[in-house]
Amino acid sequence: MDFKFDLIEKYMPLFLKGTLITIEISAASIVIGTVLGLLIALGKMSSNAFLRQPFIWYINFFRGTPLLVQILLIHFAVMPLFMKPPVALISAITALSLNAAAYIAEIFRAGIQSIDKGQTEAARSLGMTHRQTMNSIIIPQAAKRMIPPLGNEFIVLIKDSSLAAIIATEELMYWGRAMMGEYYRPWEPFLTVAFIYLILTLTLTHLLNFIERKFAID
């Protein structure tokens, strides 16, 4: 195999530009998805059966349909209702955030419900409100248990951001495909893209492992 490093060197500024956009998309989607996920989890755990249904169906839809289809629907069908023409970067962040929120909601729900109900009853017997019980007793304990699955979801989200290339978002995979289209050589662009994604995911993995150890010590 005649591997041409000079082609990678030529495209490296574009790969770096795409990497920054990938980080931007991933970071924004993680933050928005986490906030939405918490709200959806609390909605799904509502004691009101009628109120729970929209949250249940939200989770069912976004977990039960392909992310690629969601990106296409949001970019070509939903976003044109709010902006014309739709901005690919905004569409990508929106789709990834909404998708991640469904998975994160289930992580939050499972983490909160894993705490023994006796602790809730004890807190209520001491006169604590539901909000005080959640903020002071339940969520701090559940947070430690949720770090590993949340970390896995964040890593998956970084890799899933590559699907944004399908709507011409100029992230990392977009430039890998552009290089492939120009030179018709798969090894150089896609190995480079894979290596950069590996660096991103390993960096996040080490950060999450550090946070997990810190919580375990505390």
PDB file of C-alpha atoms in Angstrom:
ATOM      1  CA  MET A   1       0.000   0.000   0.000  1.00  0.00           C
ATOM      2  CA  ASP A   2       1.413   3.355  -1.080  1.00  0.00           C
ATOM      3  CA  PHE A   3       0.421   5.528   1.887  1.00  0.00           C
ATOM      4  CA  LYS A   4       0.834   9.211   0.998  1.00  0.00           C
ATOM      5  CA  PHE A   5       1.497  11.348   4.061  1.00  0.00           C
ATOM      6  CA  ASP A   6       1.814  14.450   1.899  1.00  0.00           C
ATOM      7  CA  LEU A   7      -1.918  14.309   1.146  1.00  0.00           C
ATOM      8  CA  ILE A   8      -2.671  14.218   4.873  1.00  0.00           C
ATOM      9  CA  GLU A   9      -0.321  17.157   5.412  1.00  0.00           C
ATOM     10  CA  LYS A  10      -2.150  19.091   2.713  1.00  0.00           C
ATOM     11  CA  TYR A  11      -5.556  18.455   4.297  1.00  0.00           C
ATOM     12  CA  MET A  12      -4.415  18.804   7.937  1.00  0.00           C
ATOM     13  CA  PRO A  13      -5.613  22.440   8.333  1.00  0.00           C
ATOM     14  CA  LEU A  14      -9.062  21.323   7.203  1.00  0.00           C
ATOM     15  CA  PHE A  15      -8.965  18.292   9.511  1.00  0.00           C
ATOM     16  CA  LEU A  16      -8.076  20.587  12.417  1.00  0.00           C
ATOM     17  CA  LYS A  17     -10.909  22.935  11.470  1.00  0.00           C
ATOM     18  CA  GLY A  18     -13.283  19.974  11.336  1.00  0.00           C
ATOM     19  CA  THR A  19     -12.017  18.718  14.700  1.00  0.00           C
ATOM     20  CA  LEU A  20     -12.817  22.050  16.353  1.00  0.00           C
ATOM     21  CA  ILE A  21     -16.329  21.974  14.909  1.00  0.00           C
ATOM     22  CA  THR A  22     -16.731  18.343  16.055  1.00  0.00           C
ATOM     23  CA  ILE A  23     -15.732  19.398  19.585  1.00  0.00           C
ATOM     24  CA  GLU A  24     -18.150  22.339  19.401  1.00  0.00           C
ATOM     25  CA  ILE A  25     -21.029  20.129  18.261  1.00  0.00           C
ATOM     26  CA  SER A  26     -20.269  17.458  20.860  1.00  0.00           C
ATOM     27  CA  ALA A  27     -19.853  19.884  23.776  1.00  0.00           C
ATOM     28  CA  ALA A  28     -23.048  21.778  22.957  1.00  0.00           C
ATOM     29  CA  SER A  29     -24.998  18.544  22.497  1.00  0.00           C
ATOM     30  CA  ILE A  30     -23.693  17.124  25.784  1.00  0.00           C
ATOM     31  CA  VAL A  31     -24.726  20.221  27.748  1.00  0.00           C
ATOM     32  CA  ILE A  32     -28.140  20.631  26.098  1.00  0.00           C
ATOM     33  CA  GLY A  33     -28.815  16.886  26.098  1.00  0.00           C
ATOM     34  CA  THR A  34     -27.960  16.589  29.793  1.00  0.00           C
ATOM     35  CA  VAL A  35     -30.265  19.435  30.815  1.00  0.00           C
ATOM     36  CA  LEU A  36     -33.110  18.118  28.650  1.00  0.00           C
ATOM     37  CA  GLY A  37     -32.444  14.573  29.824  1.00  0.00           C
ATOM     38  CA  LEU A  38     -32.830  15.541  33.470  1.00  0.00           C
ATOM     39  CA  LEU A  39     -36.110  17.351  32.778  1.00  0.00           C
ATOM     40  CA  ILE A  40     -37.430  14.415  30.738  1.00  0.00           C
ATOM     41  CA  ALA A  41     -36.415  11.935  33.437  1.00  0.00           C
ATOM     42  CA  LEU A  42     -38.255  13.934  36.091  1.00  0.00           C
ATOM     43  CA  GLY A  43     -41.282  14.153  33.790  1.00  0.00           C
ATOM     44  CA  LYS A  44     -41.280  10.411  33.195  1.00  0.00           C
ATOM     45  CA  MET A  45     -41.128   9.779  36.958  1.00  0.00           C
ATOM     46  CA  SER A  46     -44.141  12.023  37.602  1.00  0.00           C
ATOM     47  CA  SER A  47     -46.896  10.480  39.686  1.00  0.00           C
ATOM     48  CA  ASN A  48     -49.423  11.829  37.163  1.00  0.00           C
ATOM     49  CA  ALA A  49     -49.944   9.109  34.534  1.00  0.00           C
ATOM     50  CA  PHE A  50     -51.298  11.618  31.984  1.00  0.00           C
ATOM     51  CA  LEU A  51     -48.280  13.886  32.430  1.00  0.00           C
ATOM     52  CA  ARG A  52     -45.856  10.968  32.013  1.00  0.00           C
ATOM     53  CA  GLN A  53     -47.070   9.968  28.543  1.00  0.00           C
ATOM     54  CA  PRO A  54     -45.419  12.734  26.430  1.00  0.00           C
ATOM     55  CA  PHE A  55     -42.059  12.013  28.059  1.00  0.00           C
ATOM     56  CA  ILE A  56     -42.431   8.269  27.558  1.00  0.00           C
ATOM     57  CA  TRP A  57     -43.220   8.717  23.870  1.00  0.00           C
ATOM     58  CA  TYR A  58     -40.383  11.186  23.444  1.00  0.00           C
ATOM     59  CA  ILE A  59     -37.951   8.573  24.749  1.00  0.00           C
ATOM     60  CA  ASN A  60     -39.557   5.829  22.659  1.00  0.00           C
ATOM     61  CA  PHE A  61     -39.304   7.886  19.469  1.00  0.00           C
ATOM     62  CA  PHE A  62     -35.708   9.039  19.796  1.00  0.00           C
ATOM     63  CA  ARG A  63     -34.435   5.678  21.061  1.00  0.00           C
ATOM     64  CA  GLY A  64     -36.474   3.703  18.548  1.00  0.00           C
ATOM     65  CA  THR A  65     -35.570   5.500  15.315  1.00  0.00           C
ATOM     66  CA  PRO A  66     -32.159   5.866  13.620  1.00  0.00           C
ATOM     67  CA  LEU A  67     -30.181   8.994  14.455  1.00  0.00           C
ATOM     68  CA  LEU A  68     -29.445   9.489  10.760  1.00  0.00           C
ATOM     69  CA  VAL A  69     -33.174   9.706  10.017  1.00  0.00           C
ATOM     70  CA  GLN A  70     -33.614  12.163  12.891  1.00  0.00           C
ATOM     71  CA  ILE A  71     -30.851  14.407  11.541  1.00  0.00           C
ATOM     72  CA  LEU A  72     -32.421  14.429   8.072  1.00  0.00           C
ATOM     73  CA  LEU A  73     -35.910  15.119   9.423  1.00  0.00           C
ATOM     74  CA  ILE A  74     -34.746  17.952  11.652  1.00  0.00           C
ATOM     75  CA  HIS A  75     -32.573  19.587   8.981  1.00  0.00           C
ATOM     76  CA  PHE A  76     -34.904  19.283   5.992  1.00  0.00           C
ATOM     77  CA  ALA A  77     -38.354  19.294   7.648  1.00  0.00           C
ATOM     78  CA  VAL A  78     -38.222  20.941  11.086  1.00  0.00           C
ATOM     79  CA  MET A  79     -35.518  23.617  10.891  1.00  0.00           C
ATOM     80  CA  PRO A  80     -36.961  25.253   7.716  1.00  0.00           C
ATOM     81  CA  LEU A  81     -39.963  26.179   9.865  1.00  0.00           C
ATOM     82  CA  PHE A  82     -37.678  28.404  11.955  1.00  0.00           C
ATOM     83  CA  MET A  83     -34.946  29.516   9.540  1.00  0.00           C
ATOM     84  CA  LYS A  84     -34.492  29.612   5.782  1.00  0.00           C
ATOM     85  CA  PRO A  85     -32.148  28.248   4.701  1.00  0.00           C
ATOM     86  CA  PRO A  86     -31.493  25.940   7.680  1.00  0.00           C
ATOM     87  CA  VAL A  87     -27.992  26.109   9.157  1.00  0.00           C
ATOM     88  CA  ALA A  88     -26.366  22.668   9.137  1.00  0.00           C
ATOM     89  CA  LEU A  89     -24.426  23.276  12.366  1.00  0.00           C
ATOM     90  CA  ILE A  90     -27.567  24.241  14.280  1.00  0.00           C
ATOM     91  CA  SER A  91     -29.478  21.293  12.822  1.00  0.00           C
ATOM     92  CA  ALA A  92     -26.711  18.899  13.861  1.00  0.00           C
ATOM     93  CA  ILE A  93     -26.569  20.213  17.423  1.00  0.00           C
ATOM     94  CA  THR A  94     -30.365  20.112  17.690  1.00  0.00           C
ATOM     95  CA  ALA A  95     -30.646  16.549  16.422  1.00  0.00           C
ATOM     96  CA  LEU A  96     -27.789  15.209  18.557  1.00  0.00           C
ATOM     97  CA  SER A  97     -29.075  17.018  21.657  1.00  0.00           C
ATOM     98  CA  LEU A  98     -32.613  15.687  21.276  1.00  0.00           C
ATOM     99  CA  ASN A  99     -31.342  12.175  20.621  1.00  0.00           C
ATOM    100  CA  ALA A 100     -28.880  12.209  23.524  1.00  0.00           C
ATOM    101  CA  ALA A 101     -31.561  13.587  25.863  1.00  0.00           C
ATOM    102  CA  ALA A 102     -33.650  10.430  25.424  1.00  0.00           C
ATOM    103  CA  TYR A 103     -30.767   8.168  26.457  1.00  0.00           C
ATOM    104  CA  ILE A 104     -29.560  10.472  29.225  1.00  0.00           C
ATOM    105  CA  ALA A 105     -33.110  10.660  30.617  1.00  0.00           C
ATOM    106  CA  GLU A 106     -33.112   6.902  31.117  1.00  0.00           C
ATOM    107  CA  ILE A 107     -29.712   7.082  32.798  1.00  0.00           C
ATOM    108  CA  PHE A 108     -30.993   9.745  35.190  1.00  0.00           C
ATOM    109  CA  ARG A 109     -34.185   7.800  35.858  1.00  0.00           C
ATOM    110  CA  ALA A 110     -32.349   4.556  36.559  1.00  0.00           C
ATOM    111  CA  GLY A 111     -29.815   6.328  38.769  1.00  0.00           C
ATOM    112  CA  ILE A 112     -32.438   8.127  40.835  1.00  0.00           C
ATOM    113  CA  GLN A 113     -34.639   5.063  41.218  1.00  0.00           C
ATOM    114  CA  SER A 114     -31.644   2.943  42.262  1.00  0.00           C
ATOM    115  CA  ILE A 115     -31.479   4.805  45.578  1.00  0.00           C
ATOM    116  CA  ASP A 116     -33.314   2.965  48.343  1.00  0.00           C
ATOM    117  CA  LYS A 117     -36.795   4.377  48.927  1.00  0.00           C
ATOM    118  CA  GLY A 118     -36.188   4.224  52.646  1.00  0.00           C
ATOM    119  CA  GLN A 119     -33.901   7.231  52.368  1.00  0.00           C
ATOM    120  CA  THR A 120     -36.679   9.251  50.801  1.00  0.00           C
ATOM    121  CA  GLU A 121     -39.098   8.191  53.508  1.00  0.00           C
ATOM    122  CA  ALA A 122     -36.556   9.063  56.212  1.00  0.00           C
ATOM    123  CA  ALA A 123     -35.967  12.495  54.717  1.00  0.00           C
ATOM    124  CA  ARG A 124     -39.692  13.183  54.493  1.00  0.00           C
ATOM    125  CA  SER A 125     -40.161  12.084  58.080  1.00  0.00           C
ATOM    126  CA  LEU A 126     -37.627  14.749  59.060  1.00  0.00           C
ATOM    127  CA  GLY A 127     -39.790  17.375  57.404  1.00  0.00           C
ATOM    128  CA  MET A 128     -37.834  17.781  54.169  1.00  0.00           C
ATOM    129  CA  THR A 129     -39.762  18.699  51.051  1.00  0.00           C
ATOM    130  CA  HIS A 130     -39.590  16.618  47.863  1.00  0.00           C
ATOM    131  CA  ARG A 131     -37.196  19.125  46.267  1.00  0.00           C
ATOM    132  CA  GLN A 132     -34.952  19.203  49.353  1.00  0.00           C
ATOM    133  CA  THR A 133     -34.916  15.411  49.432  1.00  0.00           C
ATOM    134  CA  MET A 134     -33.929  15.182  45.777  1.00  0.00           C
ATOM    135  CA  ASN A 135     -31.284  17.918  45.964  1.00  0.00           C
ATOM    136  CA  SER A 136     -29.687  16.923  49.257  1.00  0.00           C
ATOM    137  CA  ILE A 137     -30.171  13.163  49.514  1.00  0.00           C
ATOM    138  CA  ILE A 138     -31.081  11.385  46.274  1.00  0.00           C
ATOM    139  CA  ILE A 139     -29.292  13.186  43.436  1.00  0.00           C
ATOM    140  CA  PRO A 140     -25.843  13.409  45.150  1.00  0.00           C
ATOM    141  CA  GLN A 141     -25.854   9.642  45.691  1.00  0.00           C
ATOM    142  CA  ALA A 142     -27.313   8.866  42.277  1.00  0.00           C
ATOM    143  CA  ALA A 143     -24.731  11.097  40.570  1.00  0.00           C
ATOM    144  CA  LYS A 144     -21.892   8.749  41.523  1.00  0.00           C
ATOM    145  CA  ARG A 145     -23.704   5.797  39.985  1.00  0.00           C
ATOM    146  CA  MET A 146     -24.563   7.726  36.835  1.00  0.00           C
ATOM    147  CA  ILE A 147     -21.004   8.789  35.939  1.00  0.00           C
ATOM    148  CA  PRO A 148     -20.013   5.584  34.043  1.00  0.00           C
ATOM    149  CA  PRO A 149     -23.171   5.329  31.877  1.00  0.00           C
ATOM    150  CA  LEU A 150     -23.175   9.083  31.269  1.00  0.00           C
ATOM    151  CA  GLY A 151     -19.537   8.862  30.233  1.00  0.00           C
ATOM    152  CA  ASN A 152     -20.364   6.102  27.770  1.00  0.00           C
ATOM    153  CA  GLU A 153     -23.178   8.185  26.316  1.00  0.00           C
ATOM    154  CA  PHE A 154     -20.912  11.218  25.905  1.00  0.00           C
ATOM    155  CA  ILE A 155     -18.313   9.092  24.086  1.00  0.00           C
ATOM    156  CA  VAL A 156     -20.998   7.668  21.801  1.00  0.00           C
ATOM    157  CA  LEU A 157     -22.208  11.199  21.126  1.00  0.00           C
ATOM    158  CA  ILE A 158     -18.759  12.303  19.961  1.00  0.00           C
ATOM    159  CA  LYS A 159     -18.651   9.421  17.480  1.00  0.00           C
ATOM    160  CA  ASP A 160     -22.255   9.975  16.394  1.00  0.00           C
ATOM    161  CA  SER A 161     -21.423  13.582  15.533  1.00  0.00           C
ATOM    162  CA  SER A 162     -19.778  12.167  12.390  1.00  0.00           C
ATOM    163  CA  LEU A 163     -23.285  11.624  10.994  1.00  0.00           C
ATOM    164  CA  ALA A 164     -23.635  15.402  10.731  1.00  0.00           C
ATOM    165  CA  ALA A 165     -21.518  15.175   7.575  1.00  0.00           C
ATOM    166  CA  ILE A 166     -24.611  13.907   5.750  1.00  0.00           C
ATOM    167  CA  ILE A 167     -26.115  17.431   5.906  1.00  0.00           C
ATOM    168  CA  ALA A 168     -22.797  19.085   4.963  1.00  0.00           C
ATOM    169  CA  THR A 169     -21.813  20.171   8.454  1.00  0.00           C
ATOM    170  CA  GLU A 170     -18.116  20.936   8.110  1.00  0.00           C
ATOM    171  CA  GLU A 171     -17.000  18.723  10.971  1.00  0.00           C
ATOM    172  CA  LEU A 172     -14.230  16.140  10.935  1.00  0.00           C
ATOM    173  CA  MET A 173     -15.935  13.434   8.882  1.00  0.00           C
ATOM    174  CA  TYR A 174     -17.017  15.997   6.293  1.00  0.00           C
ATOM    175  CA  TRP A 175     -13.395  16.745   5.448  1.00  0.00           C
ATOM    176  CA  GLY A 176     -12.519  13.049   5.430  1.00  0.00           C
ATOM    177  CA  ARG A 177     -15.188  12.500   2.784  1.00  0.00           C
ATOM    178  CA  ALA A 178     -14.021  15.590   0.900  1.00  0.00           C
ATOM    179  CA  MET A 179     -10.458  14.246   0.750  1.00  0.00           C
ATOM    180  CA  MET A 180     -11.740  10.856  -0.359  1.00  0.00           C
ATOM    181  CA  GLY A 181     -13.789  12.510  -3.099  1.00  0.00           C
ATOM    182  CA  GLU A 182     -10.830  14.515  -4.351  1.00  0.00           C
ATOM    183  CA  TYR A 183      -8.187  11.770  -4.440  1.00  0.00           C
ATOM    184  CA  TYR A 184     -10.259   8.562  -4.435  1.00  0.00           C
ATOM    185  CA  ARG A 185      -7.952   7.165  -1.748  1.00  0.00           C
ATOM    186  CA  PRO A 186      -9.728   5.745   1.335  1.00  0.00           C
ATOM    187  CA  TRP A 187      -6.773   4.919   3.599  1.00  0.00           C
ATOM    188  CA  GLU A 188      -5.306   8.380   4.129  1.00  0.00           C
ATOM    189  CA  PRO A 189      -8.501  10.330   4.937  1.00  0.00           C
ATOM    190  CA  PHE A 190     -10.379   7.724   6.922  1.00  0.00           C
ATOM    191  CA  LEU A 191      -7.418   6.493   8.975  1.00  0.00           C
ATOM    192  CA  THR A 192      -6.636  10.106   9.827  1.00  0.00           C
ATOM    193  CA  VAL A 193     -10.239  10.762  10.803  1.00  0.00           C
ATOM    194  CA  ALA A 194     -10.342   7.551  12.864  1.00  0.00           C
ATOM    195  CA  PHE A 195      -7.110   8.511  14.657  1.00  0.00           C
ATOM    196  CA  ILE A 196      -8.431  11.984  15.560  1.00  0.00           C
ATOM    197  CA  TYR A 197     -11.703  10.522  16.848  1.00  0.00           C
ATOM    198  CA  LEU A 198      -9.660   8.052  18.896  1.00  0.00           C
ATOM    199  CA  ILE A 199      -7.723  10.919  20.474  1.00  0.00           C
ATOM    200  CA  LEU A 200     -10.963  12.753  21.312  1.00  0.00           C
ATOM    201  CA  THR A 201     -12.657   9.714  22.855  1.00  0.00           C
ATOM    202  CA  LEU A 202      -9.571   8.612  24.812  1.00  0.00           C
ATOM    203  CA  THR A 203      -9.142  12.136  26.188  1.00  0.00           C
ATOM    204  CA  LEU A 204     -12.753  12.181  27.351  1.00  0.00           C
ATOM    205  CA  THR A 205     -12.379   8.665  28.774  1.00  0.00           C
ATOM    206  CA  HIS A 206      -9.384   9.711  30.903  1.00  0.00           C
ATOM    207  CA  LEU A 207     -11.245  12.810  32.090  1.00  0.00           C
ATOM    208  CA  LEU A 208     -14.279  10.757  33.080  1.00  0.00           C
ATOM    209  CA  ASN A 209     -12.088   8.175  34.832  1.00  0.00           C
ATOM    210  CA  PHE A 210     -10.514  11.000  36.846  1.00  0.00           C
ATOM    211  CA  ILE A 211     -13.941  12.350  37.823  1.00  0.00           C
ATOM    212  CA  GLU A 212     -15.120   8.859  38.738  1.00  0.00           C
ATOM    213  CA  ARG A 213     -12.083   8.270  40.976  1.00  0.00           C
ATOM    214  CA  LYS A 214     -12.560  11.655  42.638  1.00  0.00           C
ATOM    215  CA  PHE A 215     -16.193  10.921  43.436  1.00  0.00           C
ATOM    216  CA  ALA A 216     -15.243   7.482  44.732  1.00  0.00           C
ATOM    217  CA  ILE A 217     -12.667   9.014  47.085  1.00  0.00           C
ATOM    218  CA  ASP A 218     -15.043  11.744  48.246  1.00  0.00           C
TER     219      ASP A 218
END
